[in-house]
Coordinates of C-alpha atoms in Angstrom, one line a residue:
M16 CA -4.5 -117.7 -70.7
A17 CA -7.3 -120.8 -70.0
L18 CA -9.0 -120.5 -66.5
L19 CA -7.8 -124.0 -65.8
E20 CA -4.7 -125.5 -67.4
V21 CA -3.2 -129.2 -66.8
E22 CA 0.4 -129.4 -67.9
N23 CA 2.1 -133.1 -68.3
L24 CA 0.5 -134.4 -65.6
N25 CA 2.0 -137.8 -64.4
T26 CA 0.1 -139.8 -61.4
Y27 CA 1.2 -143.1 -59.9
Y28 CA -0.7 -145.6 -57.6
G29 CA 2.2 -147.2 -56.2
K30 CA 4.1 -148.6 -59.3
I31 CA 1.4 -148.2 -61.5
H32 CA 1.7 -145.2 -64.0
A33 CA -1.9 -144.2 -64.2
L34 CA -1.5 -140.7 -66.0
K35 CA 1.1 -140.4 -68.5
G36 CA 1.5 -136.6 -69.5
I37 CA -2.1 -135.5 -69.6
S38 CA -2.5 -131.9 -70.7
L39 CA -5.7 -130.0 -71.3
T40 CA -7.1 -126.7 -70.9
V41 CA -10.7 -125.5 -69.9
E42 CA -11.6 -121.8 -71.1
Q43 CA -13.8 -119.5 -68.8
G44 CA -17.3 -120.3 -69.6
E45 CA -16.7 -123.5 -71.5
I46 CA -17.9 -127.2 -71.0
V47 CA -15.0 -129.6 -71.6
T48 CA -15.7 -133.4 -71.6
L49 CA -13.0 -136.1 -71.1
I50 CA -14.2 -139.3 -72.5
G51 CA -12.8 -142.7 -72.6
G52 CA -13.4 -146.3 -71.3
N53 CA -13.2 -148.0 -67.8
G54 CA -9.8 -147.6 -66.5
A55 CA -8.6 -144.9 -68.7
G56 CA -7.6 -142.5 -66.3
K57 CA -10.4 -140.2 -66.3
T58 CA -11.4 -140.1 -62.7
T59 CA -7.7 -140.2 -61.7
T60 CA -7.3 -136.9 -63.8
L61 CA -10.1 -135.1 -62.0
N62 CA -8.9 -136.4 -58.5
S63 CA -5.2 -135.2 -59.4
I64 CA -6.5 -131.7 -60.2
C65 CA -8.2 -131.8 -56.9
G66 CA -5.1 -132.8 -55.1
I67 CA -7.0 -136.2 -53.6
V68 CA -4.3 -138.4 -55.9
P69 CA -1.1 -136.1 -55.7
A70 CA 0.6 -135.8 -59.1
S71 CA 4.1 -136.9 -59.4
E72 CA 5.1 -134.5 -62.3
G73 CA 3.2 -131.9 -64.2
R74 CA 1.4 -128.8 -63.1
V75 CA -2.1 -127.6 -62.4
I76 CA -2.8 -124.0 -62.8
L77 CA -5.9 -122.1 -61.8
A78 CA -6.2 -118.5 -63.4
E79 CA -2.6 -118.3 -63.3
E80 CA -1.8 -119.6 -60.0
N81 CA 0.1 -123.0 -59.6
I82 CA -2.2 -124.9 -57.2
T83 CA -0.6 -128.4 -58.1
H84 CA 0.6 -129.1 -54.6
L85 CA -2.1 -127.5 -52.6
A86 CA -4.1 -129.4 -50.0
P87 CA -7.7 -130.7 -51.5
H88 CA -9.5 -128.2 -49.1
L89 CA -7.2 -125.4 -50.2
I90 CA -8.0 -126.2 -53.9
V91 CA -11.6 -126.1 -52.9
E92 CA -11.3 -122.9 -51.5
R93 CA -9.5 -121.6 -54.6
G94 CA -12.8 -122.9 -56.7
I95 CA -12.3 -126.4 -58.2
V96 CA -15.0 -128.3 -56.5
Q97 CA -16.0 -132.0 -57.6
S98 CA -19.3 -133.8 -57.6
P99 CA -17.6 -137.2 -57.3
E100 CA -18.3 -140.5 -59.3
G101 CA -20.8 -142.7 -57.3
R102 CA -22.4 -139.3 -55.9
K103 CA -21.0 -139.9 -52.4
I104 CA -23.4 -137.7 -50.5
F105 CA -23.7 -137.8 -46.8
Q106 CA -26.5 -140.4 -46.6
R107 CA -27.3 -139.7 -42.9
L108 CA -27.7 -136.1 -43.1
T109 CA -30.6 -134.0 -44.6
V110 CA -30.9 -132.7 -48.1
M111 CA -30.3 -129.3 -46.3
E112 CA -27.4 -130.5 -44.4
N113 CA -25.8 -131.6 -47.5
L114 CA -26.1 -128.7 -49.3
E115 CA -24.8 -126.7 -46.3
M116 CA -21.8 -129.0 -46.0
G117 CA -20.8 -127.8 -49.9
A118 CA -20.5 -124.2 -48.3
Y119 CA -18.3 -125.3 -45.4
S120 CA -15.5 -123.2 -46.5
R121 CA -17.4 -119.9 -47.1
R122 CA -17.9 -117.0 -44.8
D123 CA -20.2 -114.9 -47.4
T124 CA -23.4 -115.5 -45.7
H125 CA -25.7 -113.5 -47.9
D126 CA -24.2 -115.0 -51.1
I127 CA -24.6 -118.6 -49.6
V128 CA -28.3 -117.7 -49.3
R129 CA -28.5 -116.6 -52.7
D130 CA -26.9 -119.7 -54.1
L131 CA -28.9 -122.0 -51.9
E132 CA -31.9 -120.2 -53.7
F133 CA -30.2 -120.9 -57.1
V134 CA -29.8 -124.5 -56.2
F135 CA -33.5 -125.0 -55.3
N136 CA -34.5 -123.2 -58.4
T137 CA -32.4 -125.4 -60.3
F138 CA -33.6 -128.8 -58.3
P139 CA -37.1 -127.8 -57.3
R140 CA -37.0 -131.8 -55.9
L141 CA -34.5 -130.9 -53.6
K142 CA -36.3 -127.9 -52.1
E143 CA -39.2 -130.2 -51.2
R144 CA -37.0 -132.9 -49.8
Q145 CA -34.8 -130.7 -48.0
K146 CA -35.5 -132.2 -44.4
Q147 CA -35.3 -135.6 -46.0
L148 CA -32.1 -137.9 -45.3
G149 CA -30.0 -138.0 -48.2
G150 CA -29.8 -141.7 -48.1
T151 CA -33.5 -142.1 -48.8
L152 CA -33.6 -140.2 -52.2
S153 CA -33.6 -141.9 -55.2
G154 CA -30.5 -142.1 -57.2
G155 CA -31.4 -139.4 -59.5
E156 CA -32.3 -137.0 -56.7
Q157 CA -29.0 -138.0 -54.9
Q158 CA -27.2 -137.1 -58.3
M159 CA -29.0 -133.9 -58.1
L160 CA -28.0 -133.4 -54.5
A161 CA -24.3 -134.2 -55.5
I162 CA -24.4 -131.3 -58.2
G163 CA -26.2 -129.0 -55.7
R164 CA -23.6 -129.5 -53.0
A165 CA -21.0 -129.1 -55.4
M166 CA -22.3 -125.8 -56.5
M167 CA -22.8 -124.6 -53.0
G168 CA -18.8 -124.4 -53.1
R169 CA -19.5 -121.7 -55.7
P170 CA -17.1 -123.3 -58.1
R171 CA -15.0 -121.5 -60.9
V172 CA -14.6 -124.8 -62.3
L173 CA -17.1 -127.4 -61.6
L174 CA -15.8 -131.1 -62.0
L175 CA -18.4 -133.7 -62.8
D176 CA -17.6 -137.2 -62.8
E177 CA -19.9 -139.7 -64.4
P178 CA -23.1 -137.7 -63.7
S179 CA -25.5 -139.9 -65.6
M180 CA -23.9 -143.2 -64.1
G181 CA -26.9 -145.6 -63.4
L182 CA -29.6 -143.4 -64.2
A183 CA -32.7 -144.4 -66.1
P184 CA -32.6 -142.6 -69.7
L185 CA -35.3 -140.2 -68.7
L186 CA -33.2 -139.2 -66.0
V187 CA -29.8 -138.8 -67.9
R188 CA -31.5 -136.4 -70.1
D189 CA -32.7 -134.4 -67.1
I190 CA -28.9 -134.4 -65.7
F191 CA -27.8 -133.1 -69.1
R192 CA -30.3 -130.5 -69.5
I193 CA -29.2 -129.4 -65.9
I194 CA -25.5 -129.2 -66.8
K195 CA -26.3 -127.1 -69.8
Y196 CA -28.5 -124.9 -67.5
L197 CA -25.7 -124.4 -65.2
N198 CA -23.0 -123.6 -67.7
D199 CA -25.5 -121.2 -69.6
H200 CA -25.5 -119.3 -66.2
G201 CA -21.9 -118.8 -65.9
T202 CA -20.5 -122.2 -64.5
T203 CA -17.4 -123.5 -66.3
I204 CA -17.4 -127.2 -66.4
L205 CA -14.9 -130.2 -66.8
L206 CA -17.3 -133.2 -67.4
V207 CA -16.1 -136.9 -67.4
E208 CA -18.6 -139.0 -69.0
Q209 CA -19.0 -142.6 -70.4
N210 CA -22.2 -141.4 -72.2
A211 CA -19.9 -140.0 -75.0
L212 CA -22.9 -138.9 -77.2
M213 CA -24.7 -137.0 -74.5
A214 CA -21.4 -135.4 -73.1
L215 CA -20.2 -134.5 -76.9
T216 CA -23.7 -133.1 -77.5
V217 CA -23.3 -130.5 -74.5
A218 CA -19.8 -129.8 -74.4
H219 CA -17.9 -127.2 -76.6
R220 CA -14.7 -129.3 -76.8
G221 CA -13.6 -132.7 -76.0
Y222 CA -10.6 -135.0 -75.0
V223 CA -10.0 -138.6 -75.5
I224 CA -8.0 -140.5 -73.0
Q225 CA -6.6 -144.0 -73.2
T226 CA -4.4 -146.1 -71.0
G227 CA -3.5 -142.6 -69.2
K228 CA -2.7 -140.6 -72.4
I229 CA -4.8 -138.0 -74.4
T230 CA -4.9 -139.4 -77.7
L231 CA -7.5 -136.9 -79.4
E232 CA -8.7 -133.2 -78.7
D233 CA -11.0 -131.5 -81.1
E234 CA -14.3 -129.4 -80.8
A235 CA -16.9 -131.7 -79.7
S236 CA -18.9 -131.6 -82.9
A237 CA -15.6 -132.8 -84.7
L238 CA -15.1 -135.7 -82.3
R239 CA -18.9 -136.5 -83.0
Q240 CA -17.9 -137.2 -86.3
N241 CA -14.7 -138.8 -85.9
E242 CA -14.7 -142.1 -87.1
M243 CA -12.5 -143.6 -84.0
V244 CA -14.7 -142.0 -81.6
R245 CA -17.8 -143.1 -83.5
A246 CA -16.9 -146.7 -83.3
A247 CA -15.1 -146.9 -79.8
Y248 CA -17.6 -144.6 -77.8
L249 CA -20.7 -143.9 -79.9
G250 CA -21.6 -147.5 -80.6
E251 CA -21.5 -147.1 -84.5
H252 CA -19.4 -149.2 -86.8

């Protein structure tokens, strides 16, 4: 049984059928990536898993528990935590206050302190800037803060939505190095990313989504060699 299972998920925005029977799995300890073009349904998939955009049909199963119709804050408490597209940090709160917000649903004070130390070890720049307002950080630092805040929720599955968006190439490499580091330290990750080459380099498995449907799934190494993927998403012809 997979840690996270998405079965036949259908999601609508009004009359627009955004997700059309999405099914995917994430095993304990994996990085699984979901790649596709703009408007394909990647973010909607994550938001449906989180309960932010409720699914009309289908199921989301976390460790054999059906969480499909739970409120978003209860899904966070179960262990699915998202670092959203566009970072969406609290601009007027300090770095430390942003990280504390990530642990808002937790009561295990001792473990919170330990997890904060892990975040600071992972992102030394955040430790240096812990009293600085989030809105004054650079784009790369804000992305680190968004991921760090999500890690403070102690995720069983970390959902990363476009973590490299808008970052310079050097920072993109840093972010993917950190994603690999988090996975090596036990974090299971579902990664949505337009930089398909980088995503397929760090992921174990991948899914391709087009117009709300999964059209391809395979080991990440196989997807990197797939002619359709190379032409459509890796810029190779």
